[in-house]
One Martini backbone bead per residue (centre of mass of N, CA, C, O) as a GRO file, in nm:
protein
  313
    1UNK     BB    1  -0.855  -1.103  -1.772
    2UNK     BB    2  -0.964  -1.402  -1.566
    3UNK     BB    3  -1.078  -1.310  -1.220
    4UNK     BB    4  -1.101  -1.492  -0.927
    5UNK     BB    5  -1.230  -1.370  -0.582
    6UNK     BB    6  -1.179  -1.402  -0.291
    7UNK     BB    7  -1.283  -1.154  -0.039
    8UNK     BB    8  -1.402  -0.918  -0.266
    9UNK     BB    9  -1.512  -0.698  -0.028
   10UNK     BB   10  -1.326  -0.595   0.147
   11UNK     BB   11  -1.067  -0.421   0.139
   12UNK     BB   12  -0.891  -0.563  -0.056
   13UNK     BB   13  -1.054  -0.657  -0.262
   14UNK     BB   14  -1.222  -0.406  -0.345
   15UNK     BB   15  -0.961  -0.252  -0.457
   16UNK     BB   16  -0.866  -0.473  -0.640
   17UNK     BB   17  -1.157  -0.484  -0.813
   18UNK     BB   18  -1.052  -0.143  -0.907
   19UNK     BB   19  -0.817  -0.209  -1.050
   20UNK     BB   20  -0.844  -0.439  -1.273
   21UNK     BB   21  -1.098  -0.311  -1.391
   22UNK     BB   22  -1.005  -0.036  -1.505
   23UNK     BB   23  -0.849  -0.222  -1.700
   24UNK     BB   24  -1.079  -0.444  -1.821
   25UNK     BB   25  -1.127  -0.669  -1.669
   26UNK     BB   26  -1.234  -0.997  -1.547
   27UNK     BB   27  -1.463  -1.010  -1.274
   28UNK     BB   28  -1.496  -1.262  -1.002
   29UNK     BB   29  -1.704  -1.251  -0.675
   30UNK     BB   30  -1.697  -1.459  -0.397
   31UNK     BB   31  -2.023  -1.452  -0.202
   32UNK     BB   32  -2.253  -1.460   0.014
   33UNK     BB   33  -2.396  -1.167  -0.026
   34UNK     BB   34  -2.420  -1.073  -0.352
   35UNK     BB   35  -2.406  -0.725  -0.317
   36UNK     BB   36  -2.375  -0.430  -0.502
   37UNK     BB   37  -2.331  -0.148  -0.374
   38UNK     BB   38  -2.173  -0.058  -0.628
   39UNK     BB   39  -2.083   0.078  -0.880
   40UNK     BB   40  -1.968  -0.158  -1.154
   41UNK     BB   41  -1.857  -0.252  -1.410
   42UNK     BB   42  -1.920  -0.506  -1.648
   43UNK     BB   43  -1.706  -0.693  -1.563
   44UNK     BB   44  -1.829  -0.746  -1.310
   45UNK     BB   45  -1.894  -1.037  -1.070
   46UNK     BB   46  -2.111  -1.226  -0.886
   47UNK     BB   47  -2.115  -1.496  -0.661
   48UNK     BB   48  -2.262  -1.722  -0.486
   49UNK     BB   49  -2.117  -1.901  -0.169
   50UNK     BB   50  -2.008  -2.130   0.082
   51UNK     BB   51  -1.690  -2.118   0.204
   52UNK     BB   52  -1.645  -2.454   0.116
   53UNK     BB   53  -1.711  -2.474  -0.194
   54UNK     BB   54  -1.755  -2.527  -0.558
   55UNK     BB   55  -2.039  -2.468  -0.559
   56UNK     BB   56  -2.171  -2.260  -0.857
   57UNK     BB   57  -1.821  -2.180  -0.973
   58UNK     BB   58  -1.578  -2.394  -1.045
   59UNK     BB   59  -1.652  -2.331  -1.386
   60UNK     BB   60  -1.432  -2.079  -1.369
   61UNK     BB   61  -1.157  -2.223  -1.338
   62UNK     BB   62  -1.194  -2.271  -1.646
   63UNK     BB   63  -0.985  -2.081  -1.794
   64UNK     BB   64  -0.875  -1.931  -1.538
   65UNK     BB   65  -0.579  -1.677  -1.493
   66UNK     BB   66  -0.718  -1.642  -1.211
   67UNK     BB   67  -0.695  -1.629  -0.882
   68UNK     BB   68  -0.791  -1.479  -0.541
   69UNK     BB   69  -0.726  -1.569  -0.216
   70UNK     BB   70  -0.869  -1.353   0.085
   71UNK     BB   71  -1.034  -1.547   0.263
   72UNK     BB   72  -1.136  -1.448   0.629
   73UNK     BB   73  -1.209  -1.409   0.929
   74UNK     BB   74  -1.165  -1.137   1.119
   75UNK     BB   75  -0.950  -1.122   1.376
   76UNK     BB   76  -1.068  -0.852   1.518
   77UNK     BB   77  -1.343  -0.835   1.357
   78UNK     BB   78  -1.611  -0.557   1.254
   79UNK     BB   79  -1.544  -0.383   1.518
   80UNK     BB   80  -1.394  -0.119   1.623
   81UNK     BB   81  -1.340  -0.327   1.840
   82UNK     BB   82  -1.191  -0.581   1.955
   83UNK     BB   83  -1.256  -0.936   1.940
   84UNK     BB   84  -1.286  -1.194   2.131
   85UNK     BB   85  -1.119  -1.495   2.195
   86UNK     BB   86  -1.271  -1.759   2.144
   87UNK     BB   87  -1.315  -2.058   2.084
   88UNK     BB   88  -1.515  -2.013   1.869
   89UNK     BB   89  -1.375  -1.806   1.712
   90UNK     BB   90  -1.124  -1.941   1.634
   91UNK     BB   91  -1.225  -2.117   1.484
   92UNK     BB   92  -1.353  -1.964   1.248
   93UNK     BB   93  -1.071  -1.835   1.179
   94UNK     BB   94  -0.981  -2.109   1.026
   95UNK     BB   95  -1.213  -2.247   0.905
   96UNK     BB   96  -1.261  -2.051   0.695
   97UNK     BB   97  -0.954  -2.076   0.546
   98UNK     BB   98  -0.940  -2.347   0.500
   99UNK     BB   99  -1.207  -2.374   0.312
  100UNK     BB  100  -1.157  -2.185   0.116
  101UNK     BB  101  -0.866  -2.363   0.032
  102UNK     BB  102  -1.066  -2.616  -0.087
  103UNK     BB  103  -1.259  -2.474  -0.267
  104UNK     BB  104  -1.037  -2.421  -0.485
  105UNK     BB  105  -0.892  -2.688  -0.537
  106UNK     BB  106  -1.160  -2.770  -0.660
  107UNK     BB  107  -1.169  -2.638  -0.876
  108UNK     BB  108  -0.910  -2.704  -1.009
  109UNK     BB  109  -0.939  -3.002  -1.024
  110UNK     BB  110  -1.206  -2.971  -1.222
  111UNK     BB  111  -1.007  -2.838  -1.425
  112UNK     BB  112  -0.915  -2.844  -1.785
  113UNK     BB  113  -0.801  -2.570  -1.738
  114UNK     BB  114  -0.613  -2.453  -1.560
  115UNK     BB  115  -0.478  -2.181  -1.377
  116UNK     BB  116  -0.184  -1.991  -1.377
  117UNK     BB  117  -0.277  -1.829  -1.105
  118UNK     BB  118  -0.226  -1.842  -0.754
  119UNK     BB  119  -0.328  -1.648  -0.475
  120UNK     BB  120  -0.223  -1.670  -0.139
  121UNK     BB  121  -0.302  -1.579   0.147
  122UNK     BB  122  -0.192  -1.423   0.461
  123UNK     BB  123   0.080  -1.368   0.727
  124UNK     BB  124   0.307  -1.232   0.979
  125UNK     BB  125   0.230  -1.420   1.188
  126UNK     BB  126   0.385  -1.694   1.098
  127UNK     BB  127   0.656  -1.598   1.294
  128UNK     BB  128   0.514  -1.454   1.525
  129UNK     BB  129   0.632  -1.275   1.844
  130UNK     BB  130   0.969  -1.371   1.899
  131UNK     BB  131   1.166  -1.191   1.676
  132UNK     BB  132   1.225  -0.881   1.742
  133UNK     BB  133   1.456  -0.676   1.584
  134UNK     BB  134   1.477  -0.858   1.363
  135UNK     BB  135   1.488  -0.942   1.044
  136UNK     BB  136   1.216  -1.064   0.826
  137UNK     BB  137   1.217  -1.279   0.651
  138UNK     BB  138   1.070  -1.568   0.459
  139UNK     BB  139   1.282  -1.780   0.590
  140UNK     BB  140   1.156  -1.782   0.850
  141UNK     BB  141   1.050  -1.948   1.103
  142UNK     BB  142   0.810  -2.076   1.252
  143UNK     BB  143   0.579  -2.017   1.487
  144UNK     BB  144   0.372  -2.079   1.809
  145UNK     BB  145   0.131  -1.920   1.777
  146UNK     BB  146  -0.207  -1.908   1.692
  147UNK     BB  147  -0.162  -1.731   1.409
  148UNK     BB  148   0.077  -1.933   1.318
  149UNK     BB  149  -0.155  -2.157   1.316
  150UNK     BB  150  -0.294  -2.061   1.104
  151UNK     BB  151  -0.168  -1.995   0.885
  152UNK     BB  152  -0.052  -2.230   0.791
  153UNK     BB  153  -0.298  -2.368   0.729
  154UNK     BB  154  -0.375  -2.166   0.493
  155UNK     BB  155  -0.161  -2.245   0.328
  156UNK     BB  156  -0.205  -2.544   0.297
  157UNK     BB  157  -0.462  -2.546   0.181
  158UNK     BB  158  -0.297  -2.486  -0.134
  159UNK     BB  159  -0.045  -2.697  -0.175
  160UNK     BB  160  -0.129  -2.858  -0.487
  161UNK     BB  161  -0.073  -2.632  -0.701
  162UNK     BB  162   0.174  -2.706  -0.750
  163UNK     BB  163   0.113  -3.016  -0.872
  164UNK     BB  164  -0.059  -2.878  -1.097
  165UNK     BB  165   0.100  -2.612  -1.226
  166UNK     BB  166   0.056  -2.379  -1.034
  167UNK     BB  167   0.121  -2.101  -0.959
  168UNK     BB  168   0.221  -1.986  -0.623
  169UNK     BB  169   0.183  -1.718  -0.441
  170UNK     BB  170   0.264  -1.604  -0.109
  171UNK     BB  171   0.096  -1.334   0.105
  172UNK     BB  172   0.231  -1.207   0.386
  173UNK     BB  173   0.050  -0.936   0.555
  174UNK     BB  174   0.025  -0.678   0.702
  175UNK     BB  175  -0.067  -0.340   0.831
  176UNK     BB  176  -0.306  -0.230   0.640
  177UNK     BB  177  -0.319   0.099   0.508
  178UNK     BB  178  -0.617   0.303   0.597
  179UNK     BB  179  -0.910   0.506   0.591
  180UNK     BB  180  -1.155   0.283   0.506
  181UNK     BB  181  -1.015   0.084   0.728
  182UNK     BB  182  -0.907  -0.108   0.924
  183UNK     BB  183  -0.643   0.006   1.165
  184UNK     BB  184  -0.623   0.274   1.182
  185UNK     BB  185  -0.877   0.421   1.279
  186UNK     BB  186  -0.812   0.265   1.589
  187UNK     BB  187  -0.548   0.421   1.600
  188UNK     BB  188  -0.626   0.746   1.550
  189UNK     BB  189  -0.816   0.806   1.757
  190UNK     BB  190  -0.672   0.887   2.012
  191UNK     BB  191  -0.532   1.154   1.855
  192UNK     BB  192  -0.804   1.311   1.867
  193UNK     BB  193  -0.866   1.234   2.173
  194UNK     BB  194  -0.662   1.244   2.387
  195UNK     BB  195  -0.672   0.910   2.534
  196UNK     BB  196  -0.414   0.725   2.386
  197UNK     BB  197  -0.130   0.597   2.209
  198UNK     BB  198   0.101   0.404   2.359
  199UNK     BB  199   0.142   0.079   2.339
  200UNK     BB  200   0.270  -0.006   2.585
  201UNK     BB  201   0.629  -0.034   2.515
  202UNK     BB  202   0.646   0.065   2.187
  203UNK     BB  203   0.884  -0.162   2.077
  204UNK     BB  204   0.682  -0.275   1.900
  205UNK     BB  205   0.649  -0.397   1.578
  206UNK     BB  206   0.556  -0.263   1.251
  207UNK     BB  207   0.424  -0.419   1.010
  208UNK     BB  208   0.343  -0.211   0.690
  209UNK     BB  209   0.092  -0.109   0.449
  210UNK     BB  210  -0.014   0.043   0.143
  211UNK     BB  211  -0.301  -0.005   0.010
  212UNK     BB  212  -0.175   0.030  -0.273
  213UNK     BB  213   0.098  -0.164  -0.212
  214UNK     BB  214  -0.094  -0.406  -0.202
  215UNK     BB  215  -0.197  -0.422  -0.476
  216UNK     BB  216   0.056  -0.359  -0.680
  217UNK     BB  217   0.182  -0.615  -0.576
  218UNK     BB  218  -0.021  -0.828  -0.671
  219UNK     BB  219  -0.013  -0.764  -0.918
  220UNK     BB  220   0.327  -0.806  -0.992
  221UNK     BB  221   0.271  -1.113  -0.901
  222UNK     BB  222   0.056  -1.189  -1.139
  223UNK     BB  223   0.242  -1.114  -1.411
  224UNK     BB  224   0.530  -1.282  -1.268
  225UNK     BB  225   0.626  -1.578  -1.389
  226UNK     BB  226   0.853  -1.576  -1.128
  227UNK     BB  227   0.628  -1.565  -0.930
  228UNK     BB  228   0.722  -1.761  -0.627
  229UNK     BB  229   0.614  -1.839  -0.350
  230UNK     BB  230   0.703  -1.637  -0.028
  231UNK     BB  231   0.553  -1.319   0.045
  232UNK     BB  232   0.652  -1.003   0.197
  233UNK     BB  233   0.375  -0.712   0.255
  234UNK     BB  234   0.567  -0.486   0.313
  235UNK     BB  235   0.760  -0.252   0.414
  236UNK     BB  236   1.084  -0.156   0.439
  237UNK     BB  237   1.012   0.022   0.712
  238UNK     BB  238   0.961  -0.060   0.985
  239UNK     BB  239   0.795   0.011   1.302
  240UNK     BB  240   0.728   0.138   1.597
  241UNK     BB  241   0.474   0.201   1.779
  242UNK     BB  242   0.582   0.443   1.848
  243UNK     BB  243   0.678   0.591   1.581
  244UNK     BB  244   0.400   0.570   1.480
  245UNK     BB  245   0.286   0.776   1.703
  246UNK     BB  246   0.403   0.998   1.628
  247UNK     BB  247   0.326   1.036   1.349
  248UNK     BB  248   0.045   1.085   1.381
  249UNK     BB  249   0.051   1.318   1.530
  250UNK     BB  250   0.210   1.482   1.296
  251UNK     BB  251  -0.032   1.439   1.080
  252UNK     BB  252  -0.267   1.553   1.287
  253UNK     BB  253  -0.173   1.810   1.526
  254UNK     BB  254  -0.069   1.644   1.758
  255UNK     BB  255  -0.001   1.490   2.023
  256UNK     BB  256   0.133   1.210   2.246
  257UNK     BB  257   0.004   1.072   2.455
  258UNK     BB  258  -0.100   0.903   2.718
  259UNK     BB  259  -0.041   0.597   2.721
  260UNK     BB  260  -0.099   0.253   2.731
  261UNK     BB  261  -0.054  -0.004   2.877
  262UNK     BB  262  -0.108  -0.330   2.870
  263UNK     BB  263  -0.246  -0.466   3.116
  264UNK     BB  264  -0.512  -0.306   3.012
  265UNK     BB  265  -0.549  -0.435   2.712
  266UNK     BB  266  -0.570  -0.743   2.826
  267UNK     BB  267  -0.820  -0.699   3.039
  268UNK     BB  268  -1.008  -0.604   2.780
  269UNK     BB  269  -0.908  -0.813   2.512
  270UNK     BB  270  -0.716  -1.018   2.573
  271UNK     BB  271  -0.543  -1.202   2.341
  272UNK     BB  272  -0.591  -1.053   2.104
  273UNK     BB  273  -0.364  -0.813   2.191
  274UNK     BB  274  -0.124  -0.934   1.998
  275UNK     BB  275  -0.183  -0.748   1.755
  276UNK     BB  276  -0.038  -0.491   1.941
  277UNK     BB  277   0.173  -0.560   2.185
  278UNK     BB  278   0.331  -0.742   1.924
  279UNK     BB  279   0.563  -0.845   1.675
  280UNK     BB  280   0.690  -0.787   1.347
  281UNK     BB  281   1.020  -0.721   1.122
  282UNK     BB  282   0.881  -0.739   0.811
  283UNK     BB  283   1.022  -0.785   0.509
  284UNK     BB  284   1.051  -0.741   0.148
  285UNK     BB  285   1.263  -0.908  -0.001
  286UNK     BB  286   1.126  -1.078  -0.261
  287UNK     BB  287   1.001  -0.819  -0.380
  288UNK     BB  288   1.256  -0.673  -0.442
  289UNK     BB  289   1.421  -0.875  -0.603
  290UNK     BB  290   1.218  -0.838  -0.848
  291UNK     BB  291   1.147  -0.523  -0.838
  292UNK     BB  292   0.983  -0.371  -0.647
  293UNK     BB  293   0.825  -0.029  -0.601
  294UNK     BB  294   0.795   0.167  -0.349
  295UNK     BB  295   0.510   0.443  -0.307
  296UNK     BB  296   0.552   0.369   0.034
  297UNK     BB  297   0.835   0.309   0.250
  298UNK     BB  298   0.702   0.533   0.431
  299UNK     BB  299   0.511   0.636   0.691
  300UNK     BB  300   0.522   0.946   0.630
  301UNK     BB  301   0.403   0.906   0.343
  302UNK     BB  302   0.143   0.741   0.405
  303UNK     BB  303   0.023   0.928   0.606
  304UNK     BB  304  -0.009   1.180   0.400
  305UNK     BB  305  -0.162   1.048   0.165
  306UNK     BB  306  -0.384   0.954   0.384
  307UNK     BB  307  -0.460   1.295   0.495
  308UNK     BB  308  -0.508   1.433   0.242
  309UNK     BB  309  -0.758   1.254   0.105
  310UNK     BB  310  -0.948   1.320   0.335
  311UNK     BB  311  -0.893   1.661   0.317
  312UNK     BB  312  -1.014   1.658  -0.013
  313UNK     BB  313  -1.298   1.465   0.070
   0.00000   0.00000   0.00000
């Protein structure tokens, strides 16, 4: 296959484009700064793009077998503790995924040859965060704060590509859990330094996904035909706050830690500790139904497979 990734340097792009390459496949890697820092086969190729149009590259987009759109400012920042949204932050971060999502249009449109699927990035923040201990299936109606809008409008950037023929499923993403980036390493940090566990009332849901089961998925959804519309990336048994900080302390060696307020975090890092100390019970109902089998559908099989990993390495 010929596969185009925006956003394919990040956490899920970069493991993405080693699990495809390695199959032989052909890869495009869309980035602002294509720098290859690392070894990889020679199927693999970077291309620079100004993140907002088809300059440059959308000639790739005819006769190419997928698109996989990744592309968007990171939500809590770059650095190790999240950064606050301030209203320029705010804008950053949806006008990043709208303009990617009009450069593949872009691209599309252009082509004399469509691509046959196109995957669209998302995530499960698009059903808000009022959502209780209710099972949040696909089906499930947007929320109405910050992030189910930057969602919507995310997803809306290409809904297009449907009516050109081009089969669109959309990914709707938990918290990918992983030893080398994303939100793992500044949940774990606290328990190795016995600083503080469970955030706030620890009651709040995380629906997550192993680094492994977001690739595997993804590419299920690239092969399978069948598979359109709306899916939901998390594994299907869902924690508590509370739940993954036992796991944590379980697979570290360590206890739970005392507390962190939620009123203390709020004050810390403002709006955007809604991303922790918010959440929804999101499972992958379409996911299932469709056929896929989680490497890792428990938090406890995740986190031992992820640390298990690190002291081998």
């Amino acid at each position: 296959m010929r596969v185009i990734i925006t956003g394919g340097t990040g956490l899920i792009g970069s493991a993405l484009v080693k699990s495809l390459a390695n199959d032989g496949h052909h890869v495009h890697i869309l980035s602002r700064n294509p720098r290859q820092t690392e070894a990889l086969p020679a199927t693999v190729h970077f291309h620079k793009w100004d993140a907002k149009t088809a300059d440059g590259w959308g000639h790739l987009a005819d006769g190419a077998d997928a698109i996989i759109n990744l592309a968007g400012e990171s939500v809590s920042g770059e650095g190790f503790f999240p950064s606050k949204w301030s209203w320029k932050r705010k804008k950053l971060i949806l006008q990043s995924r709208v303009d990617a999502g009009e450069a593949v249009m872009q691209a599309i449109k252009g082509a004399t040859k469509k691509p046959k699927v196109l995957i669209q990035s998302s995530a499960v923040g698009y059903y808000g965060t009022h959502t209780g201990d209710q099972d949040v299936t696909e089906d499930f109606p947007a929320g109405n704060d910050y992030l189910a809008d930057v969602c919507k409008q995310w997803e809306a950037s290409t809904s297009e590509a449907d009516k050109l023929g081009v089969r669109r499923p959309v990914i709707r993403t938990g918290v990918v859990l992983s030893a080398d980036g994303g939100a793992l390493p500044r949940m774990a940090l606290p328990f190795k330094m016995k600083a503080g566990g469970v955030l706030g009332s620890g009651k709040q849901q995380l629906p997550w996904i192993h680094l492994d089961d977001q690739i595997l998925a993804i590419r299920f959804l690239l092969n399978n035909e069948n598979a359109n519309g709306v899916f939901n990336l998390s594994a299907p048994n869902p924690v508590t706050n509370k739940e993954m900080s036992k796991e944590l302390a379980k697979v570290l060696g360590n206890i739970v830690p005392a507390p962190v307020p939620g009123f203390a975090f709020k004050m810390m890092f403002g709006e955007v500790s809604t991303i922790v100390l918010d959440g929804q019970r999101a499972v992958p109902s379409r996911l299932l139904e469709l056929g896929y089998t989680f490497k890792y559908p428990t938090i406890a099989q995740a986190l031992n497979a992820i640390y298990r990993a690190v002291v081998k390495a």
